């Protein structure tokens, strides 16, 4: 492994189907900042040296035009494109499939540019400085091939008032390592409770359940290992137009296969994000409060 500063990989290739727009480049901060700019600001402060954006080939110019003038000279930038044909092993992809194959496939698309330990996050989530500081410390002092981490948030701090969400429920060993990540889909906030569909039943999850918000710390070896798993995924889901190859599920596969350990890093940072249009005003208000409190400058880059 090289001695380069850790990289930050940002997942920005989603279609934002539930949100109804390109929220990755929408303004939420008081000076027009996107949500991911706060993550980049915190990452630079924490000591990260490079940002790798995973985007779709349909909108590279608008994406770059929105971000490069602000970040020029502040951190190294790189771009990777996620497309359905990448790493398919020549397998024919159904013409009816238009949605990307999920977050781990997006991460796999960085395989040829990764050269240092890295953290991976969603573009449309606010994670807080403490999460980036702890991730940086782990990546520079503990991370190694087969030794990874996931930043864990409390479920109650990650729910939306405006619709159901998907979260990776973290199950821990006594040593603090993750023994499994259960992908919980359609978690709804109902009268202050977290209710999730489990097959044909509805169950309640404790509000302090630790969940993954797609903030993981890996080395490039994890991405290399996942390539063979992706081929297995494609073989099993050739006709499933909705199937996704997701980071928490692949991390779970790695753990169960005995190929590595994933430590949970608890954080005191508060998470918030934009899944639905109705979340936007809440996020803007929270960023305004953090700015007034002096946590962030009014203009992040000037």
mmCIF file of C-alpha atoms in Angstrom:
data_model
loop_
_atom_site.group_PDB
_atom_site.id
_atom_site.type_symbol
_atom_site.label_atom_id
_atom_site.label_comp_id
_atom_site.label_asym_id
_atom_site.label_seq_id
_atom_site.Cartn_x
_atom_site.Cartn_y
_atom_site.Cartn_z
ATOM 1 C CA UNK A 1 0.000 0.000 0.000
ATOM 2 C CA UNK A 2 1.259 3.458 -0.877
ATOM 3 C CA UNK A 3 1.794 6.248 1.632
ATOM 4 C CA UNK A 4 -0.536 8.555 -0.255
ATOM 5 C CA UNK A 5 -3.176 10.401 1.708
ATOM 6 C CA UNK A 6 -6.525 8.568 1.824
ATOM 7 C CA UNK A 7 -8.966 9.198 -0.998
ATOM 8 C CA UNK A 8 -12.648 10.041 -0.747
ATOM 9 C CA UNK A 9 -14.891 8.252 -3.252
ATOM 10 C CA UNK A 10 -18.269 9.936 -3.785
ATOM 11 C CA UNK A 11 -21.206 7.980 -5.205
ATOM 12 C CA UNK A 12 -22.929 10.478 -7.489
ATOM 13 C CA UNK A 13 -24.217 8.290 -10.333
ATOM 14 C CA UNK A 14 -27.716 7.592 -9.004
ATOM 15 C CA UNK A 15 -30.725 8.585 -11.063
ATOM 16 C CA UNK A 16 -32.451 10.136 -8.021
ATOM 17 C CA UNK A 17 -35.728 8.539 -9.098
ATOM 18 C CA UNK A 18 -37.485 9.073 -5.750
ATOM 19 C CA UNK A 19 -36.254 12.633 -5.436
ATOM 20 C CA UNK A 20 -37.226 13.630 -8.965
ATOM 21 C CA UNK A 21 -34.147 15.610 -9.972
ATOM 22 C CA UNK A 22 -30.360 15.821 -10.063
ATOM 23 C CA UNK A 23 -29.907 16.455 -6.355
ATOM 24 C CA UNK A 24 -26.136 15.873 -6.547
ATOM 25 C CA UNK A 25 -25.654 19.379 -7.974
ATOM 26 C CA UNK A 26 -28.604 21.141 -6.338
ATOM 27 C CA UNK A 27 -27.858 24.053 -3.994
ATOM 28 C CA UNK A 28 -28.577 23.582 -0.286
ATOM 29 C CA UNK A 29 -26.012 25.742 1.520
ATOM 30 C CA UNK A 30 -26.319 29.506 2.163
ATOM 31 C CA UNK A 31 -23.912 30.304 -0.684
ATOM 32 C CA UNK A 32 -25.252 27.726 -3.100
ATOM 33 C CA UNK A 33 -23.257 24.749 -1.844
ATOM 34 C CA UNK A 34 -24.319 21.194 -2.661
ATOM 35 C CA UNK A 35 -24.531 18.651 0.150
ATOM 36 C CA UNK A 36 -21.411 16.849 -1.063
ATOM 37 C CA UNK A 37 -19.404 20.064 -0.833
ATOM 38 C CA UNK A 38 -19.798 19.889 2.943
ATOM 39 C CA UNK A 39 -18.441 16.345 2.852
ATOM 40 C CA UNK A 40 -15.486 17.463 0.745
ATOM 41 C CA UNK A 41 -14.867 20.427 3.053
ATOM 42 C CA UNK A 42 -14.837 18.112 6.077
ATOM 43 C CA UNK A 43 -12.668 15.558 4.257
ATOM 44 C CA UNK A 44 -10.044 18.170 3.367
ATOM 45 C CA UNK A 45 -10.031 19.375 6.984
ATOM 46 C CA UNK A 46 -9.604 15.785 8.173
ATOM 47 C CA UNK A 47 -6.616 15.159 5.872
ATOM 48 C CA UNK A 48 -7.928 13.416 2.756
ATOM 49 C CA UNK A 49 -5.888 14.120 -0.358
ATOM 50 C CA UNK A 50 -8.044 13.159 -3.313
ATOM 51 C CA UNK A 51 -11.695 13.052 -4.334
ATOM 52 C CA UNK A 52 -12.922 10.515 -6.881
ATOM 53 C CA UNK A 53 -16.414 11.225 -8.199
ATOM 54 C CA UNK A 54 -18.440 8.370 -9.661
ATOM 55 C CA UNK A 55 -20.867 9.910 -12.118
ATOM 56 C CA UNK A 56 -22.881 8.895 -15.160
ATOM 57 C CA UNK A 57 -21.734 9.602 -18.685
ATOM 58 C CA UNK A 58 -24.928 11.544 -19.422
ATOM 59 C CA UNK A 59 -24.002 14.689 -17.481
ATOM 60 C CA UNK A 60 -20.226 15.072 -16.974
ATOM 61 C CA UNK A 61 -19.969 18.649 -18.244
ATOM 62 C CA UNK A 62 -22.637 20.102 -15.970
ATOM 63 C CA UNK A 63 -21.293 18.159 -13.014
ATOM 64 C CA UNK A 64 -17.702 19.289 -13.544
ATOM 65 C CA UNK A 65 -18.750 22.880 -14.205
ATOM 66 C CA UNK A 66 -20.560 22.961 -10.871
ATOM 67 C CA UNK A 67 -17.675 21.631 -8.790
ATOM 68 C CA UNK A 68 -14.275 22.319 -10.375
ATOM 69 C CA UNK A 69 -14.168 26.140 -10.062
ATOM 70 C CA UNK A 70 -14.781 25.833 -6.318
ATOM 71 C CA UNK A 71 -12.263 23.070 -5.618
ATOM 72 C CA UNK A 72 -9.412 23.983 -7.956
ATOM 73 C CA UNK A 73 -6.153 23.891 -6.004
ATOM 74 C CA UNK A 74 -7.789 22.652 -2.816
ATOM 75 C CA UNK A 75 -7.745 18.883 -3.408
ATOM 76 C CA UNK A 76 -6.934 16.492 -6.253
ATOM 77 C CA UNK A 77 -9.989 15.597 -8.347
ATOM 78 C CA UNK A 78 -10.723 12.559 -10.487
ATOM 79 C CA UNK A 79 -13.794 11.163 -12.261
ATOM 80 C CA UNK A 80 -15.050 7.686 -13.024
ATOM 81 C CA UNK A 81 -18.121 6.819 -15.080
ATOM 82 C CA UNK A 82 -20.592 4.120 -14.103
ATOM 83 C CA UNK A 83 -22.259 2.375 -17.024
ATOM 84 C CA UNK A 84 -24.123 -0.912 -17.301
ATOM 85 C CA UNK A 85 -21.539 -2.574 -19.547
ATOM 86 C CA UNK A 86 -18.553 -2.113 -17.222
ATOM 87 C CA UNK A 87 -17.125 -5.268 -15.614
ATOM 88 C CA UNK A 88 -19.912 -7.396 -17.121
ATOM 89 C CA UNK A 89 -17.444 -9.942 -18.480
ATOM 90 C CA UNK A 90 -19.067 -9.676 -21.891
ATOM 91 C CA UNK A 91 -22.443 -10.695 -20.488
ATOM 92 C CA UNK A 92 -25.419 -9.326 -22.385
ATOM 93 C CA UNK A 93 -27.357 -6.784 -20.312
ATOM 94 C CA UNK A 94 -31.092 -6.533 -20.929
ATOM 95 C CA UNK A 95 -32.026 -3.527 -23.052
ATOM 96 C CA UNK A 96 -34.881 -2.920 -20.620
ATOM 97 C CA UNK A 97 -32.402 -2.232 -17.823
ATOM 98 C CA UNK A 98 -31.746 1.499 -17.496
ATOM 99 C CA UNK A 99 -30.953 1.956 -13.802
ATOM 100 C CA UNK A 100 -27.318 1.491 -12.674
ATOM 101 C CA UNK A 101 -26.501 -1.808 -10.954
ATOM 102 C CA UNK A 102 -25.997 -0.282 -7.514
ATOM 103 C CA UNK A 103 -23.377 1.173 -5.227
ATOM 104 C CA UNK A 104 -20.864 -1.701 -5.227
ATOM 105 C CA UNK A 105 -20.908 -1.790 -9.018
ATOM 106 C CA UNK A 106 -20.234 1.958 -8.920
ATOM 107 C CA UNK A 107 -17.321 1.317 -6.581
ATOM 108 C CA UNK A 108 -16.054 -1.430 -8.877
ATOM 109 C CA UNK A 109 -15.852 1.164 -11.649
ATOM 110 C CA UNK A 110 -13.042 2.884 -9.658
ATOM 111 C CA UNK A 111 -10.874 -0.260 -9.797
ATOM 112 C CA UNK A 112 -8.339 1.161 -12.236
ATOM 113 C CA UNK A 113 -7.833 4.524 -10.485
ATOM 114 C CA UNK A 114 -7.610 3.572 -6.796
ATOM 115 C CA UNK A 115 -4.089 3.720 -5.392
ATOM 116 C CA UNK A 116 -4.590 4.351 -1.653
ATOM 117 C CA UNK A 117 -6.932 3.454 1.217
ATOM 118 C CA UNK A 118 -10.229 5.252 0.771
ATOM 119 C CA UNK A 119 -13.587 6.125 2.246
ATOM 120 C CA UNK A 120 -16.752 5.893 0.179
ATOM 121 C CA UNK A 121 -19.868 8.013 0.773
ATOM 122 C CA UNK A 122 -23.131 9.034 -0.873
ATOM 123 C CA UNK A 123 -23.218 12.399 -2.639
ATOM 124 C CA UNK A 124 -26.569 13.366 -1.174
ATOM 125 C CA UNK A 125 -25.900 12.656 2.511
ATOM 126 C CA UNK A 126 -24.470 14.970 5.158
ATOM 127 C CA UNK A 127 -22.170 13.014 7.486
ATOM 128 C CA UNK A 128 -20.468 15.574 9.740
ATOM 129 C CA UNK A 129 -16.794 16.308 10.420
ATOM 130 C CA UNK A 130 -16.386 13.768 13.234
ATOM 131 C CA UNK A 131 -17.174 10.950 10.820
ATOM 132 C CA UNK A 132 -14.475 12.070 8.380
ATOM 133 C CA UNK A 133 -11.902 12.581 11.116
ATOM 134 C CA UNK A 134 -12.480 9.097 12.494
ATOM 135 C CA UNK A 135 -12.458 7.584 9.010
ATOM 136 C CA UNK A 136 -9.160 9.315 8.197
ATOM 137 C CA UNK A 137 -7.606 8.105 11.450
ATOM 138 C CA UNK A 138 -8.681 4.530 10.730
ATOM 139 C CA UNK A 139 -7.430 4.629 7.134
ATOM 140 C CA UNK A 140 -4.006 5.952 8.158
ATOM 141 C CA UNK A 141 -3.421 3.821 11.262
ATOM 142 C CA UNK A 142 -5.483 0.607 11.115
ATOM 143 C CA UNK A 143 -6.747 -0.175 7.633
ATOM 144 C CA UNK A 144 -5.183 -2.972 5.633
ATOM 145 C CA UNK A 145 -6.191 -5.602 3.116
ATOM 146 C CA UNK A 146 -8.917 -7.556 4.878
ATOM 147 C CA UNK A 147 -9.268 -4.954 7.650
ATOM 148 C CA UNK A 148 -11.999 -2.443 6.898
ATOM 149 C CA UNK A 149 -14.535 -0.242 8.697
ATOM 150 C CA UNK A 150 -18.015 1.196 8.505
ATOM 151 C CA UNK A 151 -19.157 4.399 10.177
ATOM 152 C CA UNK A 152 -22.290 3.572 12.185
ATOM 153 C CA UNK A 153 -25.197 5.950 12.821
ATOM 154 C CA UNK A 154 -28.248 5.539 15.019
ATOM 155 C CA UNK A 155 -31.357 4.631 13.015
ATOM 156 C CA UNK A 156 -33.447 7.379 14.629
ATOM 157 C CA UNK A 157 -31.134 9.999 13.126
ATOM 158 C CA UNK A 158 -31.453 8.659 9.587
ATOM 159 C CA UNK A 159 -35.211 8.383 8.973
ATOM 160 C CA UNK A 160 -37.262 10.602 6.684
ATOM 161 C CA UNK A 161 -40.662 12.058 7.528
ATOM 162 C CA UNK A 162 -41.644 11.868 3.877
ATOM 163 C CA UNK A 163 -41.313 8.221 2.840
ATOM 164 C CA UNK A 164 -39.568 4.898 3.343
ATOM 165 C CA UNK A 165 -35.784 4.461 3.240
ATOM 166 C CA UNK A 166 -33.289 1.614 2.932
ATOM 167 C CA UNK A 167 -30.679 1.136 5.652
ATOM 168 C CA UNK A 168 -28.039 -1.505 6.391
ATOM 169 C CA UNK A 169 -28.667 -2.807 9.918
ATOM 170 C CA UNK A 170 -25.324 -3.481 11.632
ATOM 171 C CA UNK A 171 -24.883 -6.529 13.852
ATOM 172 C CA UNK A 172 -21.791 -6.465 16.088
ATOM 173 C CA UNK A 173 -19.581 -8.992 17.835
ATOM 174 C CA UNK A 174 -18.406 -8.409 21.412
ATOM 175 C CA UNK A 175 -15.125 -7.151 19.927
ATOM 176 C CA UNK A 176 -16.916 -4.390 18.016
ATOM 177 C CA UNK A 177 -16.527 -5.975 14.589
ATOM 178 C CA UNK A 178 -19.458 -6.283 12.249
ATOM 179 C CA UNK A 179 -20.723 -9.861 11.983
ATOM 180 C CA UNK A 180 -23.428 -9.009 9.481
ATOM 181 C CA UNK A 181 -25.173 -6.187 7.666
ATOM 182 C CA UNK A 182 -28.842 -6.785 6.999
ATOM 183 C CA UNK A 183 -30.184 -4.634 4.189
ATOM 184 C CA UNK A 184 -33.515 -3.357 5.518
ATOM 185 C CA UNK A 185 -35.719 -1.942 2.777
ATOM 186 C CA UNK A 186 -38.812 0.228 3.134
ATOM 187 C CA UNK A 187 -38.190 1.485 6.680
ATOM 188 C CA UNK A 188 -40.879 4.028 7.522
ATOM 189 C CA UNK A 189 -41.150 6.514 10.373
ATOM 190 C CA UNK A 190 -44.622 6.001 11.841
ATOM 191 C CA UNK A 191 -45.631 7.905 14.988
ATOM 192 C CA UNK A 192 -42.007 8.137 16.086
ATOM 193 C CA UNK A 193 -41.360 4.433 15.528
ATOM 194 C CA UNK A 194 -39.214 2.702 12.894
ATOM 195 C CA UNK A 195 -41.351 0.170 11.023
ATOM 196 C CA UNK A 196 -39.914 -2.092 8.334
ATOM 197 C CA UNK A 197 -41.357 -4.655 5.956
ATOM 198 C CA UNK A 198 -39.975 -8.127 6.611
ATOM 199 C CA UNK A 199 -41.456 -10.362 3.971
ATOM 200 C CA UNK A 200 -45.207 -10.112 4.387
ATOM 201 C CA UNK A 201 -44.917 -8.834 7.973
ATOM 202 C CA UNK A 202 -44.217 -5.494 9.603
ATOM 203 C CA UNK A 203 -41.672 -5.348 12.429
ATOM 204 C CA UNK A 204 -40.384 -2.546 14.631
ATOM 205 C CA UNK A 205 -36.671 -1.796 14.872
ATOM 206 C CA UNK A 206 -35.204 -0.137 17.987
ATOM 207 C CA UNK A 207 -34.467 3.519 17.319
ATOM 208 C CA UNK A 208 -30.878 3.127 18.550
ATOM 209 C CA UNK A 209 -30.162 0.357 16.023
ATOM 210 C CA UNK A 210 -26.776 1.041 14.397
ATOM 211 C CA UNK A 211 -27.066 1.382 10.641
ATOM 212 C CA UNK A 212 -24.784 1.875 7.692
ATOM 213 C CA UNK A 213 -25.217 5.068 5.710
ATOM 214 C CA UNK A 214 -22.825 3.894 3.002
ATOM 215 C CA UNK A 215 -19.806 5.435 4.741
ATOM 216 C CA UNK A 216 -17.200 2.685 4.491
ATOM 217 C CA UNK A 217 -13.430 2.558 4.737
ATOM 218 C CA UNK A 218 -11.626 0.119 2.437
ATOM 219 C CA UNK A 219 -8.387 -0.575 0.636
ATOM 220 C CA UNK A 220 -8.329 -1.191 -3.131
ATOM 221 C CA UNK A 221 -8.160 -4.930 -2.441
ATOM 222 C CA UNK A 222 -11.827 -4.921 -1.395
ATOM 223 C CA UNK A 223 -12.794 -3.569 -4.819
ATOM 224 C CA UNK A 224 -10.601 -6.155 -6.549
ATOM 225 C CA UNK A 225 -12.205 -8.960 -4.522
ATOM 226 C CA UNK A 226 -15.714 -7.790 -5.393
ATOM 227 C CA UNK A 227 -15.220 -8.205 -9.149
ATOM 228 C CA UNK A 228 -15.753 -11.972 -9.051
ATOM 229 C CA UNK A 229 -18.750 -11.443 -6.764
ATOM 230 C CA UNK A 230 -20.238 -9.085 -9.337
ATOM 231 C CA UNK A 231 -20.100 -11.745 -12.044
ATOM 232 C CA UNK A 232 -21.950 -14.099 -9.673
ATOM 233 C CA UNK A 233 -24.516 -11.366 -9.099
ATOM 234 C CA UNK A 234 -25.068 -10.874 -12.825
ATOM 235 C CA UNK A 235 -25.432 -14.604 -13.408
ATOM 236 C CA UNK A 236 -28.065 -14.786 -10.668
ATOM 237 C CA UNK A 237 -29.979 -11.667 -11.743
ATOM 238 C CA UNK A 238 -29.878 -11.677 -15.522
ATOM 239 C CA UNK A 239 -33.638 -11.111 -15.803
ATOM 240 C CA UNK A 240 -34.162 -9.033 -12.665
ATOM 241 C CA UNK A 241 -34.471 -5.409 -13.745
ATOM 242 C CA UNK A 242 -34.510 -4.109 -10.165
ATOM 243 C CA UNK A 243 -31.630 -6.097 -8.640
ATOM 244 C CA UNK A 244 -28.758 -4.029 -7.214
ATOM 245 C CA UNK A 245 -25.201 -4.898 -6.231
ATOM 246 C CA UNK A 246 -24.894 -2.943 -2.970
ATOM 247 C CA UNK A 247 -21.877 -2.132 -0.797
ATOM 248 C CA UNK A 248 -23.417 -3.284 2.536
ATOM 249 C CA UNK A 249 -24.474 -6.608 1.043
ATOM 250 C CA UNK A 250 -21.061 -7.228 -0.511
ATOM 251 C CA UNK A 251 -19.353 -6.282 2.761
ATOM 252 C CA UNK A 252 -21.633 -8.808 4.432
ATOM 253 C CA UNK A 253 -20.571 -11.437 1.885
ATOM 254 C CA UNK A 254 -16.912 -10.695 2.594
ATOM 255 C CA UNK A 255 -17.423 -11.125 6.335
ATOM 256 C CA UNK A 256 -19.350 -14.382 5.946
ATOM 257 C CA UNK A 257 -16.756 -15.733 3.525
ATOM 258 C CA UNK A 258 -14.016 -15.121 6.103
ATOM 259 C CA UNK A 259 -12.152 -12.803 3.730
ATOM 260 C CA UNK A 260 -11.864 -9.914 6.139
ATOM 261 C CA UNK A 261 -13.224 -8.021 9.123
ATOM 262 C CA UNK A 262 -15.200 -4.794 9.166
ATOM 263 C CA UNK A 263 -14.970 -2.696 12.308
ATOM 264 C CA UNK A 264 -17.781 -0.339 13.224
ATOM 265 C CA UNK A 265 -16.716 3.239 13.892
ATOM 266 C CA UNK A 266 -19.390 4.991 15.970
ATOM 267 C CA UNK A 267 -19.701 8.699 15.355
ATOM 268 C CA UNK A 268 -21.172 11.580 17.317
ATOM 269 C CA UNK A 269 -21.865 13.420 14.078
ATOM 270 C CA UNK A 270 -25.450 13.995 13.049
ATOM 271 C CA UNK A 271 -26.535 12.572 9.707
ATOM 272 C CA UNK A 272 -29.125 14.085 7.406
ATOM 273 C CA UNK A 273 -29.876 13.697 3.744
ATOM 274 C CA UNK A 274 -32.217 14.228 0.847
ATOM 275 C CA UNK A 275 -34.185 11.238 -0.320
ATOM 276 C CA UNK A 276 -37.427 12.999 -1.190
ATOM 277 C CA UNK A 277 -38.215 16.521 -2.433
ATOM 278 C CA UNK A 278 -39.820 17.303 0.910
ATOM 279 C CA UNK A 279 -36.493 16.718 2.685
ATOM 280 C CA UNK A 280 -34.845 19.646 0.884
ATOM 281 C CA UNK A 281 -36.212 22.429 3.080
ATOM 282 C CA UNK A 282 -35.185 20.536 6.226
ATOM 283 C CA UNK A 283 -31.634 20.078 4.968
ATOM 284 C CA UNK A 284 -31.350 23.747 4.020
ATOM 285 C CA UNK A 285 -32.533 24.777 7.497
ATOM 286 C CA UNK A 286 -30.053 22.442 9.214
ATOM 287 C CA UNK A 287 -27.147 23.746 7.146
ATOM 288 C CA UNK A 288 -28.218 27.286 7.961
ATOM 289 C CA UNK A 289 -28.170 26.456 11.677
ATOM 290 C CA UNK A 290 -24.684 24.936 11.439
ATOM 291 C CA UNK A 291 -23.488 28.033 9.616
ATOM 292 C CA UNK A 292 -24.955 30.360 12.236
ATOM 293 C CA UNK A 293 -23.280 28.272 14.943
ATOM 294 C CA UNK A 294 -19.910 28.799 13.248
ATOM 295 C CA UNK A 295 -19.395 25.136 12.347
ATOM 296 C CA UNK A 296 -19.052 26.125 8.691
ATOM 297 C CA UNK A 297 -18.291 29.465 7.020
ATOM 298 C CA UNK A 298 -21.061 31.222 5.117
ATOM 299 C CA UNK A 299 -19.163 30.478 1.899
ATOM 300 C CA UNK A 300 -17.258 27.198 2.148
ATOM 301 C CA UNK A 301 -14.613 28.053 -0.435
ATOM 302 C CA UNK A 302 -13.977 31.799 -0.078
#
